[in-house]
Coordinates of C-alpha atoms in Angstrom, one line a residue:
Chain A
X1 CA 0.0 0.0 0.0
X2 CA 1.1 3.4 -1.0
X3 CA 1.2 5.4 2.5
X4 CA 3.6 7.8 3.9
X5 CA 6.4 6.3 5.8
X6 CA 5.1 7.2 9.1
X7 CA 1.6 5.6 8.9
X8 CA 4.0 2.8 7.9
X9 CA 6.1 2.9 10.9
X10 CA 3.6 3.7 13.7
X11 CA 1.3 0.7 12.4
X12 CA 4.5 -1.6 13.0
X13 CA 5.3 0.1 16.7
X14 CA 2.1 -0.8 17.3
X15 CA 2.0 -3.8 16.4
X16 CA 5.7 -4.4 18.2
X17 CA 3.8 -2.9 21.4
X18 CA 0.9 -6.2 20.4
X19 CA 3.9 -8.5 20.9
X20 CA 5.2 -6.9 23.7
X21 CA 2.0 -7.1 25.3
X22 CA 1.5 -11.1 24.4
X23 CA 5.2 -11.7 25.7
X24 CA 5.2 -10.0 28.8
X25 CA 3.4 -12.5 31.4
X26 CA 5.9 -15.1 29.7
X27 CA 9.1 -13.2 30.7
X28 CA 7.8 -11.9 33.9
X29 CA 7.1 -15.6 35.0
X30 CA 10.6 -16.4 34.3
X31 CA 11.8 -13.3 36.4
X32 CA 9.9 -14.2 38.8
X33 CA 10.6 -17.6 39.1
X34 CA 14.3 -16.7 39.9
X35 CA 13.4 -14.1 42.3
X36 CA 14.1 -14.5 46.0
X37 CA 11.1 -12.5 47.2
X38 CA 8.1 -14.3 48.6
X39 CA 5.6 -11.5 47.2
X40 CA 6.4 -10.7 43.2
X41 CA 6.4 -7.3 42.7
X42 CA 9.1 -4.5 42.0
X43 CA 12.3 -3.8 43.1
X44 CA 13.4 -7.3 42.6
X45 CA 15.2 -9.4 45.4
X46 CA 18.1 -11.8 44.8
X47 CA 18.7 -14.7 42.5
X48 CA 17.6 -17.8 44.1
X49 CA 16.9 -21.3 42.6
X50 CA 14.4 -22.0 45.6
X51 CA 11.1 -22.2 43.9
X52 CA 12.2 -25.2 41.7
X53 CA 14.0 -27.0 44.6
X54 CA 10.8 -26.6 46.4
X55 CA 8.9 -28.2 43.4
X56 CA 11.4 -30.6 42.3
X57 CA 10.8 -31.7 46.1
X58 CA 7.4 -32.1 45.8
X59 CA 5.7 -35.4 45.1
X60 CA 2.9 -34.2 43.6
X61 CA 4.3 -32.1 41.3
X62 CA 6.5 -34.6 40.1
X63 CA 3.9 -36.8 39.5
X64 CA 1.8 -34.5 37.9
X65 CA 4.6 -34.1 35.7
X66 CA 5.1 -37.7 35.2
X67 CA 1.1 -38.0 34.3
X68 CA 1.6 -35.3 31.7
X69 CA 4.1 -36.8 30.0
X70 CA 2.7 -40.0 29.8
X71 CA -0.4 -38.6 28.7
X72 CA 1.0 -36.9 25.7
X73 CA 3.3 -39.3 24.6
X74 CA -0.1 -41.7 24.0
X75 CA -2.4 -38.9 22.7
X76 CA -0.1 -37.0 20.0
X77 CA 0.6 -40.5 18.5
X78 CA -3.1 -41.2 17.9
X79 CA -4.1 -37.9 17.4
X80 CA -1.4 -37.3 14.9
X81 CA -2.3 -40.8 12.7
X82 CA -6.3 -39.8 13.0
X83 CA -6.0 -36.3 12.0
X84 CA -3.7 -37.6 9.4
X85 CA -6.0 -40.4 8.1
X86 CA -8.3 -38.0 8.0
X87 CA -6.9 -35.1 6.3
X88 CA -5.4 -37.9 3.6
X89 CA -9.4 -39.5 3.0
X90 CA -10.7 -36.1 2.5
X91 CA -7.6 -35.4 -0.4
X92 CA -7.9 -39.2 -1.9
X93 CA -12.1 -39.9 -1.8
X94 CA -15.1 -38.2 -2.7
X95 CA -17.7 -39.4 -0.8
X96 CA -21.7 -37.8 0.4
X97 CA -21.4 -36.0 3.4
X98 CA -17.4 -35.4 3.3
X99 CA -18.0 -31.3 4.0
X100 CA -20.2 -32.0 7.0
X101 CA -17.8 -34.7 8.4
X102 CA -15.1 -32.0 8.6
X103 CA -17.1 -29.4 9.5
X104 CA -17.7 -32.1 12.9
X105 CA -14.3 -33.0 12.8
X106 CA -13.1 -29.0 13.5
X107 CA -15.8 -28.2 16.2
X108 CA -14.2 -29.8 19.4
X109 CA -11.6 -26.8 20.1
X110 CA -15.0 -24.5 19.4
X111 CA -17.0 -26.1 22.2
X112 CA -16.2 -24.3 25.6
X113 CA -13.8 -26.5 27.8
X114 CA -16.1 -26.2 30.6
X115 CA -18.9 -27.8 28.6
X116 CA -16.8 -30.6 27.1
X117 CA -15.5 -31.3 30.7
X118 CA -19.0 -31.3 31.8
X119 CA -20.3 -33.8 29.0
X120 CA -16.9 -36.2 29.2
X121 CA -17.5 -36.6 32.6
X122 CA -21.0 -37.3 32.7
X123 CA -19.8 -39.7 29.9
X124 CA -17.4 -41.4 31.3
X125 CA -18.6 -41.8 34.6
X126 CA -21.5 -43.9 32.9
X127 CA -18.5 -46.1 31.2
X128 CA -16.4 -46.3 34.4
X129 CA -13.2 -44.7 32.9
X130 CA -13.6 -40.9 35.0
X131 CA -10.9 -40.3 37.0
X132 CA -8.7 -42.4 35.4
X133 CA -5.8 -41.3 33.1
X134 CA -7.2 -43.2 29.9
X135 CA -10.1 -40.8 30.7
X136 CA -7.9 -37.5 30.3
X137 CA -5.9 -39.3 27.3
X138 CA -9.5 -40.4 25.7
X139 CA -10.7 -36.6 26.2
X140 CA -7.4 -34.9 24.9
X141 CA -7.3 -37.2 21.1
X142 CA -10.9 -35.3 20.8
X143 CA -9.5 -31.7 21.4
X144 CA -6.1 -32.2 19.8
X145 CA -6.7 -34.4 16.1
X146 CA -8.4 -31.1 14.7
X147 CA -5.3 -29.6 15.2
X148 CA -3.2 -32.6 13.6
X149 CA -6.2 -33.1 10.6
X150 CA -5.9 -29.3 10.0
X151 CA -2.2 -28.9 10.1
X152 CA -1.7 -32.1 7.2
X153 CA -4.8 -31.0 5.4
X154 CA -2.5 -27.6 4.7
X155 CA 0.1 -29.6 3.4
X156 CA -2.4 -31.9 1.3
X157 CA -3.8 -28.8 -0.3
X158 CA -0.1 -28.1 -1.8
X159 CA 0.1 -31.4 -3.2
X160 CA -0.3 -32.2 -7.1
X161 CA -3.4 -34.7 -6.4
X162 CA -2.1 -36.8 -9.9
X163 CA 1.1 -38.0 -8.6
X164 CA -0.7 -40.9 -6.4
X165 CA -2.2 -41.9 -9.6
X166 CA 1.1 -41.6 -11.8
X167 CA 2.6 -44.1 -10.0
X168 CA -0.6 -46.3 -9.7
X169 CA -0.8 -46.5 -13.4
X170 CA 2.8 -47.4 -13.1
X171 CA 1.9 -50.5 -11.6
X172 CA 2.3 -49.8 -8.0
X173 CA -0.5 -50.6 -5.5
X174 CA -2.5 -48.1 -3.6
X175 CA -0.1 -48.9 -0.6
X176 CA 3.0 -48.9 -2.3
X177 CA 1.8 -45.6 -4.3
X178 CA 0.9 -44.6 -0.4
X179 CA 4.1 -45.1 1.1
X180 CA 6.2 -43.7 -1.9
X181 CA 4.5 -40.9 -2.9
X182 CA 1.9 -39.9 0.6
X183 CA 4.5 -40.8 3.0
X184 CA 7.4 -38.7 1.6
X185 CA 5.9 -35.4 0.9
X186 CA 3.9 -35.2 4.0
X187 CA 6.5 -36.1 6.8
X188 CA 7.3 -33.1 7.8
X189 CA 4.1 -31.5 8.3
X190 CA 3.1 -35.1 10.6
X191 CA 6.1 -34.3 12.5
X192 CA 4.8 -30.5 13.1
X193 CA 1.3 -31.8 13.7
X194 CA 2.5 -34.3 16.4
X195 CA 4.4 -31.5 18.2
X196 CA 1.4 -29.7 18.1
X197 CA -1.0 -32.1 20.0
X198 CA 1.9 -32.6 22.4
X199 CA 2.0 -28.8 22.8
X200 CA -1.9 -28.4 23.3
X201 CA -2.2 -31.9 25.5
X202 CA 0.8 -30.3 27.6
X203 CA -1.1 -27.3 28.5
X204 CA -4.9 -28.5 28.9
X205 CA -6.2 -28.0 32.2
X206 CA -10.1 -27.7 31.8
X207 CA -11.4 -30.7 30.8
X208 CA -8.6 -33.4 32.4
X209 CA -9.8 -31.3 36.0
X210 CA -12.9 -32.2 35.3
X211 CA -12.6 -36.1 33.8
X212 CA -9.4 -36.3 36.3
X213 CA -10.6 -36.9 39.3
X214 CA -7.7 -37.5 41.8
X215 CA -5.1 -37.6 39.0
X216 CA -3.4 -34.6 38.2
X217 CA -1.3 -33.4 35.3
X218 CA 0.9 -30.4 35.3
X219 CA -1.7 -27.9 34.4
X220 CA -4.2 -28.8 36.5
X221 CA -1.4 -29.2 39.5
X222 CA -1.0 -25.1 38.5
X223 CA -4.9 -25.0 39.0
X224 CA -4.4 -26.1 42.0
X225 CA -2.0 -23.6 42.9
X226 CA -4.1 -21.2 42.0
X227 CA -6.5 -22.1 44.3
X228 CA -4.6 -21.8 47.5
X229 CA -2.1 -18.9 47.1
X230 CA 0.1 -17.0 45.4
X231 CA 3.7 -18.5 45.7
X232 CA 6.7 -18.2 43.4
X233 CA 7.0 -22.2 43.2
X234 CA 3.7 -21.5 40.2
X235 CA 6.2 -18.9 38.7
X236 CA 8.9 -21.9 39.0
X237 CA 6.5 -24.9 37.3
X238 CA 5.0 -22.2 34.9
X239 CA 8.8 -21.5 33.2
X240 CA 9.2 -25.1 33.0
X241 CA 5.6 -25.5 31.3
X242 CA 6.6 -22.5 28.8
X243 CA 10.1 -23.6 27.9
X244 CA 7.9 -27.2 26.5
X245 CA 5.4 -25.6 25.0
X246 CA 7.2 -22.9 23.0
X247 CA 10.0 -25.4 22.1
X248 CA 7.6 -27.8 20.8
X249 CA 5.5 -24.8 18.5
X250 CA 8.6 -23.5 17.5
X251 CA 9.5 -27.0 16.4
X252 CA 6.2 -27.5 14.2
X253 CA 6.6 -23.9 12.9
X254 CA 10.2 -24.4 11.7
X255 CA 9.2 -27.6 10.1
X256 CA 6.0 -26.2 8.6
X257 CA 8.2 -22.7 7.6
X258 CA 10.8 -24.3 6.4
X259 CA 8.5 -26.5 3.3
X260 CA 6.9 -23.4 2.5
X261 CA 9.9 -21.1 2.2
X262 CA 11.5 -24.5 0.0
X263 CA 8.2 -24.9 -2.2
X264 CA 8.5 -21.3 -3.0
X265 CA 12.0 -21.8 -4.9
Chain B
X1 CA -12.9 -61.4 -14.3
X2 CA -16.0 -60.2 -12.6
X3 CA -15.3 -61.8 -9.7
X4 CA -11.5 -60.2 -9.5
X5 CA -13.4 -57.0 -10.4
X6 CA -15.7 -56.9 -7.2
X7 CA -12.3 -58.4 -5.4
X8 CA -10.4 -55.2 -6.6
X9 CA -14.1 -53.2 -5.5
X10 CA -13.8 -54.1 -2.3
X11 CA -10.4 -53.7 -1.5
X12 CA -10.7 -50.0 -2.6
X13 CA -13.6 -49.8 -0.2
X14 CA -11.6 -51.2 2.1
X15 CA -8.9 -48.6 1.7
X16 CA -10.9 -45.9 1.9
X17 CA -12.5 -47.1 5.0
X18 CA -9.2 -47.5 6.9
X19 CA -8.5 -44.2 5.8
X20 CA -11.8 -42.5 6.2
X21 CA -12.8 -44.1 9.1
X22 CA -11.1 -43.6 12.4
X23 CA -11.7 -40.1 13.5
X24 CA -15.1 -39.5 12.7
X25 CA -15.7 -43.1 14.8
X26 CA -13.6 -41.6 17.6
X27 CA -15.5 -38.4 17.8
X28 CA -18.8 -40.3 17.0
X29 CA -17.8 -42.4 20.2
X30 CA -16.0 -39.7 22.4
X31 CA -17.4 -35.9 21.3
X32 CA -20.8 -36.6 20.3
X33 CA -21.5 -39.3 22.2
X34 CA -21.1 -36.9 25.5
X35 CA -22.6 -34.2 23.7
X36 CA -26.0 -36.5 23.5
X37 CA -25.7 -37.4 26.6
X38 CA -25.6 -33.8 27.6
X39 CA -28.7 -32.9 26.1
X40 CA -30.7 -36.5 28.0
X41 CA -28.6 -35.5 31.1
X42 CA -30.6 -31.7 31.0
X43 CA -33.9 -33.6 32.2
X44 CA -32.7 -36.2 34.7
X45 CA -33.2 -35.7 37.8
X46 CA -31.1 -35.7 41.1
X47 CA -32.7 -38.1 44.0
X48 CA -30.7 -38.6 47.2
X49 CA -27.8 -37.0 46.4
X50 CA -28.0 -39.6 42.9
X51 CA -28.5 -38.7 39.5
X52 CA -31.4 -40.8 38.0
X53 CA -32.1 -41.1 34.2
X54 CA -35.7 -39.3 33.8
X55 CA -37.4 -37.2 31.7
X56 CA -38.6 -34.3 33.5
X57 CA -38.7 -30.7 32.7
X58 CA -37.4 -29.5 36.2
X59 CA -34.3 -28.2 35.7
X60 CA -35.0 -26.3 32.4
X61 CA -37.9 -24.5 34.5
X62 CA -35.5 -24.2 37.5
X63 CA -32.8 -22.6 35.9
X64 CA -34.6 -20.1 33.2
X65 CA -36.8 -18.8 35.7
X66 CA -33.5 -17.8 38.1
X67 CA -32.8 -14.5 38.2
X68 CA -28.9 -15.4 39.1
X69 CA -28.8 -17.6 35.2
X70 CA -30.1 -14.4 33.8
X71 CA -27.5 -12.0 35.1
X72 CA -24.9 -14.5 34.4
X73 CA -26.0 -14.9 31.3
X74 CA -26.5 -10.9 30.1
X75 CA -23.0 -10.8 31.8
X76 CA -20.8 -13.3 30.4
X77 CA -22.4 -12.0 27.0
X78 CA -21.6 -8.2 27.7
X79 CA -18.0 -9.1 28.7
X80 CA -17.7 -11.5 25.4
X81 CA -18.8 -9.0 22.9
X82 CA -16.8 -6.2 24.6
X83 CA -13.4 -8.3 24.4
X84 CA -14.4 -9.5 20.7
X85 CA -14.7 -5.5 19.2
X86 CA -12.0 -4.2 21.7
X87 CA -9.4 -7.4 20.4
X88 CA -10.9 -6.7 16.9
X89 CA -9.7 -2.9 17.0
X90 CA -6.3 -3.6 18.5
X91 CA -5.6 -6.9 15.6
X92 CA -6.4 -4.5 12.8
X93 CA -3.6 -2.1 12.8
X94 CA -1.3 -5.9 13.5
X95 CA -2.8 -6.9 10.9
X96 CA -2.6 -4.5 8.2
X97 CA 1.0 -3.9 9.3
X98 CA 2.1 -7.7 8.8
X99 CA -0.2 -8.1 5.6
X100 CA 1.2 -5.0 3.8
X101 CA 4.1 -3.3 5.5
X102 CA 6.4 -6.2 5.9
X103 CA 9.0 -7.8 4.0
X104 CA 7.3 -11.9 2.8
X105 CA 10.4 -13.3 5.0
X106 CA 9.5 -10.6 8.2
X107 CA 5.9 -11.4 7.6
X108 CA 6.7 -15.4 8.2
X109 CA 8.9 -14.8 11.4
X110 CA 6.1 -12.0 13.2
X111 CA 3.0 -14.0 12.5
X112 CA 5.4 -17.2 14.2
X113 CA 5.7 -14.8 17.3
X114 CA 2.6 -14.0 17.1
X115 CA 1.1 -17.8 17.2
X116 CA 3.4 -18.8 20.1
X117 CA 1.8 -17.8 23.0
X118 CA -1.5 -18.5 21.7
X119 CA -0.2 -22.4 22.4
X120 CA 1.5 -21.4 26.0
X121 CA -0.3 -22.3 29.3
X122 CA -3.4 -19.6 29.7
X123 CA -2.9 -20.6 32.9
X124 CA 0.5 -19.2 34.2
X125 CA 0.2 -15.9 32.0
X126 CA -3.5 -15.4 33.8
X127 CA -1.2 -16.3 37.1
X128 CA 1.7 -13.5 35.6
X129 CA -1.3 -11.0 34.9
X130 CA -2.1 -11.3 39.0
X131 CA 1.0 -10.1 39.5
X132 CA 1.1 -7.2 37.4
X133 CA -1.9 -5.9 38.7
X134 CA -2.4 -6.9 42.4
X135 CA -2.1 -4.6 44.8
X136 CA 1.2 -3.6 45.3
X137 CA 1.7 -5.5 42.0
X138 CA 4.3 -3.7 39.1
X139 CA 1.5 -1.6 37.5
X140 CA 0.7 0.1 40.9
X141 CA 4.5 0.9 41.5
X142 CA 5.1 1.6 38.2
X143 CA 1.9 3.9 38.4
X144 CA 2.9 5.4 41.7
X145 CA 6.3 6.4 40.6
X146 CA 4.6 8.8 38.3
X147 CA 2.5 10.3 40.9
X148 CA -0.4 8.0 39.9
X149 CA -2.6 6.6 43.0
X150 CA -4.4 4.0 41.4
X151 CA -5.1 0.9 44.4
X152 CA -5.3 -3.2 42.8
X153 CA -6.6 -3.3 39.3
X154 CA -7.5 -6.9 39.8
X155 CA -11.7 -7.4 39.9
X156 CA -11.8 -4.9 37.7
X157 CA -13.2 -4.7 34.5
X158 CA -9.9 -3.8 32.8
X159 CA -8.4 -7.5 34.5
X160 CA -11.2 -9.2 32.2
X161 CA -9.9 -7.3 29.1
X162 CA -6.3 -8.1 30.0
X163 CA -6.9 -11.5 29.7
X164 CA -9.2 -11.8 27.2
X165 CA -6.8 -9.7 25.0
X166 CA -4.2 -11.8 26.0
X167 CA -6.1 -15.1 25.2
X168 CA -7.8 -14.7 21.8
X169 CA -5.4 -11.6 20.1
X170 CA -3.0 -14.2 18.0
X171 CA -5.5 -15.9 17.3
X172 CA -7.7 -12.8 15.3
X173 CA -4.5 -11.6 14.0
X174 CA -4.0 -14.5 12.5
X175 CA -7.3 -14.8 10.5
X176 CA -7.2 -11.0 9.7
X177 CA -4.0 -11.4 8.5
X178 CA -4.7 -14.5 6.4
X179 CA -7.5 -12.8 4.3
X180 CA -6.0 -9.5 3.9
X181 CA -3.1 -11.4 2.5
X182 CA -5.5 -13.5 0.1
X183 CA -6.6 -9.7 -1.4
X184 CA -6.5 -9.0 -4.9
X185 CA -3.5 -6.7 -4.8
X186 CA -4.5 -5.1 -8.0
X187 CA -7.7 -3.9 -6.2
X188 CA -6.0 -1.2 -4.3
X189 CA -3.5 -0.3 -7.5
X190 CA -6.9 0.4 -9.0
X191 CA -8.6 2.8 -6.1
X192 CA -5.1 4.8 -6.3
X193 CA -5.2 5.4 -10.3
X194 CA -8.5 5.7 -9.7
X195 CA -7.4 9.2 -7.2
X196 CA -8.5 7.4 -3.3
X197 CA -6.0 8.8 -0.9
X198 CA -4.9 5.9 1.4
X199 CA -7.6 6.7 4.1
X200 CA -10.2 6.0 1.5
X201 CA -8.4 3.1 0.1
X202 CA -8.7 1.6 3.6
X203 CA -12.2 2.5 4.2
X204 CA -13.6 1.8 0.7
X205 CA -11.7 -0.7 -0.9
X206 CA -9.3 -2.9 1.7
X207 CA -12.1 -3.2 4.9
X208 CA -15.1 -3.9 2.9
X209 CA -13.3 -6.7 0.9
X210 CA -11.5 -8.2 4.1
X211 CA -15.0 -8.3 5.6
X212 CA -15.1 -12.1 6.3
X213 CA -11.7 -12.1 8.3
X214 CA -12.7 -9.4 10.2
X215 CA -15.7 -10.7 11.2
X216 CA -14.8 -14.4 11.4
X217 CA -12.0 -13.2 13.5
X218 CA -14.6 -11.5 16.2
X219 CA -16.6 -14.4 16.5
X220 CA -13.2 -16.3 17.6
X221 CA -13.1 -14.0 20.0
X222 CA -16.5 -14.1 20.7
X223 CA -16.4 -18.0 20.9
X224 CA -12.8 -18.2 23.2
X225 CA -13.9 -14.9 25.3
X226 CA -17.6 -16.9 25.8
X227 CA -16.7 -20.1 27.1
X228 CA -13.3 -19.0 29.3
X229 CA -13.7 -19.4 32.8
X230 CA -10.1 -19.0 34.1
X231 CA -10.2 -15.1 33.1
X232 CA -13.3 -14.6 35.1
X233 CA -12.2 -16.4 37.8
X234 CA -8.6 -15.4 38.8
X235 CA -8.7 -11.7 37.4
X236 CA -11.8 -11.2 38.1
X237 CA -11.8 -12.4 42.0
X238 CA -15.3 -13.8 41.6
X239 CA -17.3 -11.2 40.9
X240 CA -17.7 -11.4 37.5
X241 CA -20.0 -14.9 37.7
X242 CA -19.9 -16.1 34.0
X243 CA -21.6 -18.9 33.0
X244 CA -18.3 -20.9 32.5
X245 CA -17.7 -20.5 36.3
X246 CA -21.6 -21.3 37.0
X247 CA -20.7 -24.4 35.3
X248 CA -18.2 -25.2 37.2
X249 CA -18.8 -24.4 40.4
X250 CA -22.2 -26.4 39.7
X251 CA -20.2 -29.4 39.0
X252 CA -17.5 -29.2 41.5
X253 CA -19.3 -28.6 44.5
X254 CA -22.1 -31.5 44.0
X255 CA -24.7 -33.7 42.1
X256 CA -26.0 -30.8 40.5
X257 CA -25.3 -31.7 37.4
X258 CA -28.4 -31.5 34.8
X259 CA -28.5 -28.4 36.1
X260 CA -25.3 -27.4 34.9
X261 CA -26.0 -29.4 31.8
X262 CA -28.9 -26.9 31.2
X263 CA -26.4 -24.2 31.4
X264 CA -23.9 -25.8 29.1
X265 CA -26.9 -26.7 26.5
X266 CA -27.9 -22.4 26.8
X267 CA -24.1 -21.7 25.5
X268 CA -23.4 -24.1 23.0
X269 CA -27.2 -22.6 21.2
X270 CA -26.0 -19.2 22.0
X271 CA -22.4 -19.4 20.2
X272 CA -24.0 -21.6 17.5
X273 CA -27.0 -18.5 17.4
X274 CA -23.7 -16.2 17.0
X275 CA -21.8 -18.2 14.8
X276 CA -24.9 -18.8 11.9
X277 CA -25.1 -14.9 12.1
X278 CA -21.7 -14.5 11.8
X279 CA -21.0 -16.0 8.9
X280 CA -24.4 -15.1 7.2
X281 CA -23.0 -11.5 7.6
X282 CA -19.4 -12.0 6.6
X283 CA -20.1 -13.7 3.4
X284 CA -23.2 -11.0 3.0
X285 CA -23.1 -10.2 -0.8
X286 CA -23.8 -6.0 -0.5

């Protein structure tokens, strides 16, 4: 757009002030989480590694942690091949109904967590699983294969839909066709969409406090937290929780960045 | 050979099952299944402390005719269209800078920043929030330095924003951004030859035809700001009852469930109300 230079650069300050504004509870939970003062606020006190001594010393939060990890190591797998099987049928087949079945397929993230957690747990309790950690892993493939189907659907729509078919005609079988032609050009953005349902499993805390029960993961363990008091051992678990999550976005973003910035050349 | 044909049928059916298959079963079985469920579960009925299947109108009468459902209701709509137009107005200029003031390779890197702490624990920044604002938090120092007397700025109606800001801006940046991108470029070459200045470029020619983002983008908003009950709750110190934390507190507390159920059913036919008019306006031929 033709405007003067200043429109120019006050849209972009403002929109650096927009970033400044989305980052700062991230830094100031890691300055905090270092900070020797019991009540966060300014001047700072000393350096201390206290809080995360303290957590690292607590049982519950370490098994909290443990749940969380063993939750998303068994959801991002399954979400991950389901959003993918997905995303590949609605590329490969025309069939009646297709748009509707995605349209479903999108609408868990849409449904307030509150009113999921409500509905799983009234759900589950009738099939015995609440409170139970295949309950939070069962609730967490709903919410996170959207996010998986959407991400592969992306790269599907970048795909030349006739190369499956070349090598069909060339004799190969629709698996061998699948696992030479799918498999390859859609690796990278199963990779990225795995990251991603770790990432989102990681930090759900609505619905597994609801379908939980007793067991806690990391997020809800926060929750918790929250509940009581303020205390710098959430600033403490809360860096850990951020330094997972944004390594594992900017993980799928690099991967997904990196094919588009390649496809364009 | 037609019996190798139908043998060649059915293993293409069979491939397009395996592949077609599993998550619409799984959400069959595990999203709609409970969402079924919620709607029976709205007319059972709680006896002894037990929820019995029944079908009874009790807790649809109960709850509509509580003055409490109503204010919670007007409420947790007031403070969900408020965050929607005020995140709206503060993603635009984001927008319009990353869509059309940015170099293609600073564009990729600032919406990446941008989508980042959309995937970060709500949680802990709602926590980090607390601290800013508390009393005796930063802001209040910060304020006070300046010769500003301003007391705790948590409860207040300006916590809500704060978080809902916080919750749902990447994400309406991120649609904005996607259809101002998609625009026909030559569009605004046009309005210039045809003598706009850039103010009426904006208004006439870029806004109207980005319509569908901007609007789609709000209902996000809507949607995220709507059903959150962690903003409410921990910057809001409880006085902001939303129907999220009515929910909740419903649930956590005791049996009470189809009566929570009720309220869930009253949200999910509000946003899907919103969301029909949403898009019936966005893609609104004028």
């Amino acid at each position: 757009m033709r405007v003067s230079a200043l429109t120019r650069r006050l849209a972009v300050i403002f929109m650096g002030l927009a970033l400044i504004f989305l980052y700062a509870p991230i830094l100031t939970n890691f300055v905090f989480s270092l900070n020797s003062d019991r009540f966060p606020t300014v001047p700072l006190g000393g350096f201390t590694l206290e809080w995360y001594r303290l957590i690292l010393a607590d049982a519950l939060v370490i098994d909290a942690f443990k749940n969380t990890i063993k939750i998303a190591l068994v959801v991002a797998p399954i979400a991950t091949i389901m959003g993918f099987a997905a995303a590949y049928a609605d590329y490969r087949f025309n069939f009646i109904g297709k748009r509707l079945v995605l349209i479903f397929a999108l609408m868990p993230p849409l449904i307030p967590l509150v009113v999921i957690g409500l509905a799983m747990l009234a759900y589950l309790s009738r099939i015995g699983l609440s409170g139970t950690l295949p309950a939070i892993v069962v609730s967490h493939i709903v919410l996170t294969s959207p996010f998986a189907m959407a991400i592969i659907r992306l790269r599907f729509s970048q795909i030349d839909g006739d190369l499956e078919f070349a090598a069909q005609n060339l004799g190969a079988s629709n698996w061998r066709a699948f696992w030479e032609v799918i498999i390859p050009s859609t690796k990278t953005s199963i990779l990225a969409a795995f990251l991603l349902c770790m990432a989102v499993s990681f930090d759900e805390y609505a619905v597994t406090w609801f379908v939980g029960g007793l067991e806690e993961t990391s997020s809800v363990r926060i929750l918790s937290f929250l509940q009581s008091a303020v205390s710098p051992r959430i600033n403490a678990i809360g860096s850990i929780t951020f330094i997972t999550s944004i390594t594992l976005i900017l993980g799928a973003q690099i991967l997904v960045l990196r094919r588009l910035t390649r496809g364009n050349s | 050979m037609t019996s190798s044909l139908s043998i060649r049928r059915l293993s293409r059916l069979a491939y397009g099952g395996i592949w077609s298959l599993p998550l619409p079963l799984w959400l069959a079985g595990f999203f709609l299944g409970p969402m079924i469920l919620l709607i029976w579960l709205s007319f059972w009925d709680v006896k002894n402390f037990l929820l019995t299947p029944d079908f009874q109108l009790e807790n649809w009468k109960k709850m509509l005719s509580a003055p409490y459902f109503w204010a919670a209701y007007l409420r947790t709509f007031i403070i969900a269209i408020s965050a929607a137009a005020l995140v709206s107005l503060i993603a635009l200029p984001c927008s319009l800078a990353i869509s059309f003031f940015l170099s293609v390779r600073a564009r990729m890197v600032v919406l990446g920043l941008f989508v980042v702490p959309f995937f970060t624990s709500y949680l802990v920044r709602v926590y980090s929030w607390q601290i800013y604002l508390t009393e005796n938090g930063i802001v209040m120092k910060l304020l006070a330095a300046i010769g500003i007397d301003s007391g705790s700025l948590l409860n207040t109606p300006l916590a809500l924003m704060i978080g809902l800001v916080t919750l749902t801006l990447p994400l309406v940046i991120v649609i904005q951004s996607i259809s101002m991108l998609s625009l026909d470029k030559t569009l605004i070459d046009a309005a210039y030859n045809l003598g706009c200045g850039p103010c009426r470029v904006l208004f006439a020619t870029v806004l109207p035809a980005v319509r569908p983002g901007i609007v789609l983008g709000a209902l996000f908003a809507f949607i995220f700001s709507f059903g959150d009950f962690v903003t409410a709750t921990y910057l809001g110190g409880g006085k902001f009852t939303t129907m999220s934390i009515l929910i909740a507190d419903t649930v956590k507390s005791g049996q009470q469930w189809p009566r929570a159920a009720v309220v869930a059913l009253m949200m999910i036919a509000t946003l899907l109300i919103t969301a029909l008019a949403s898009i019936a306006f966005a893609y609104r031929r004028t």
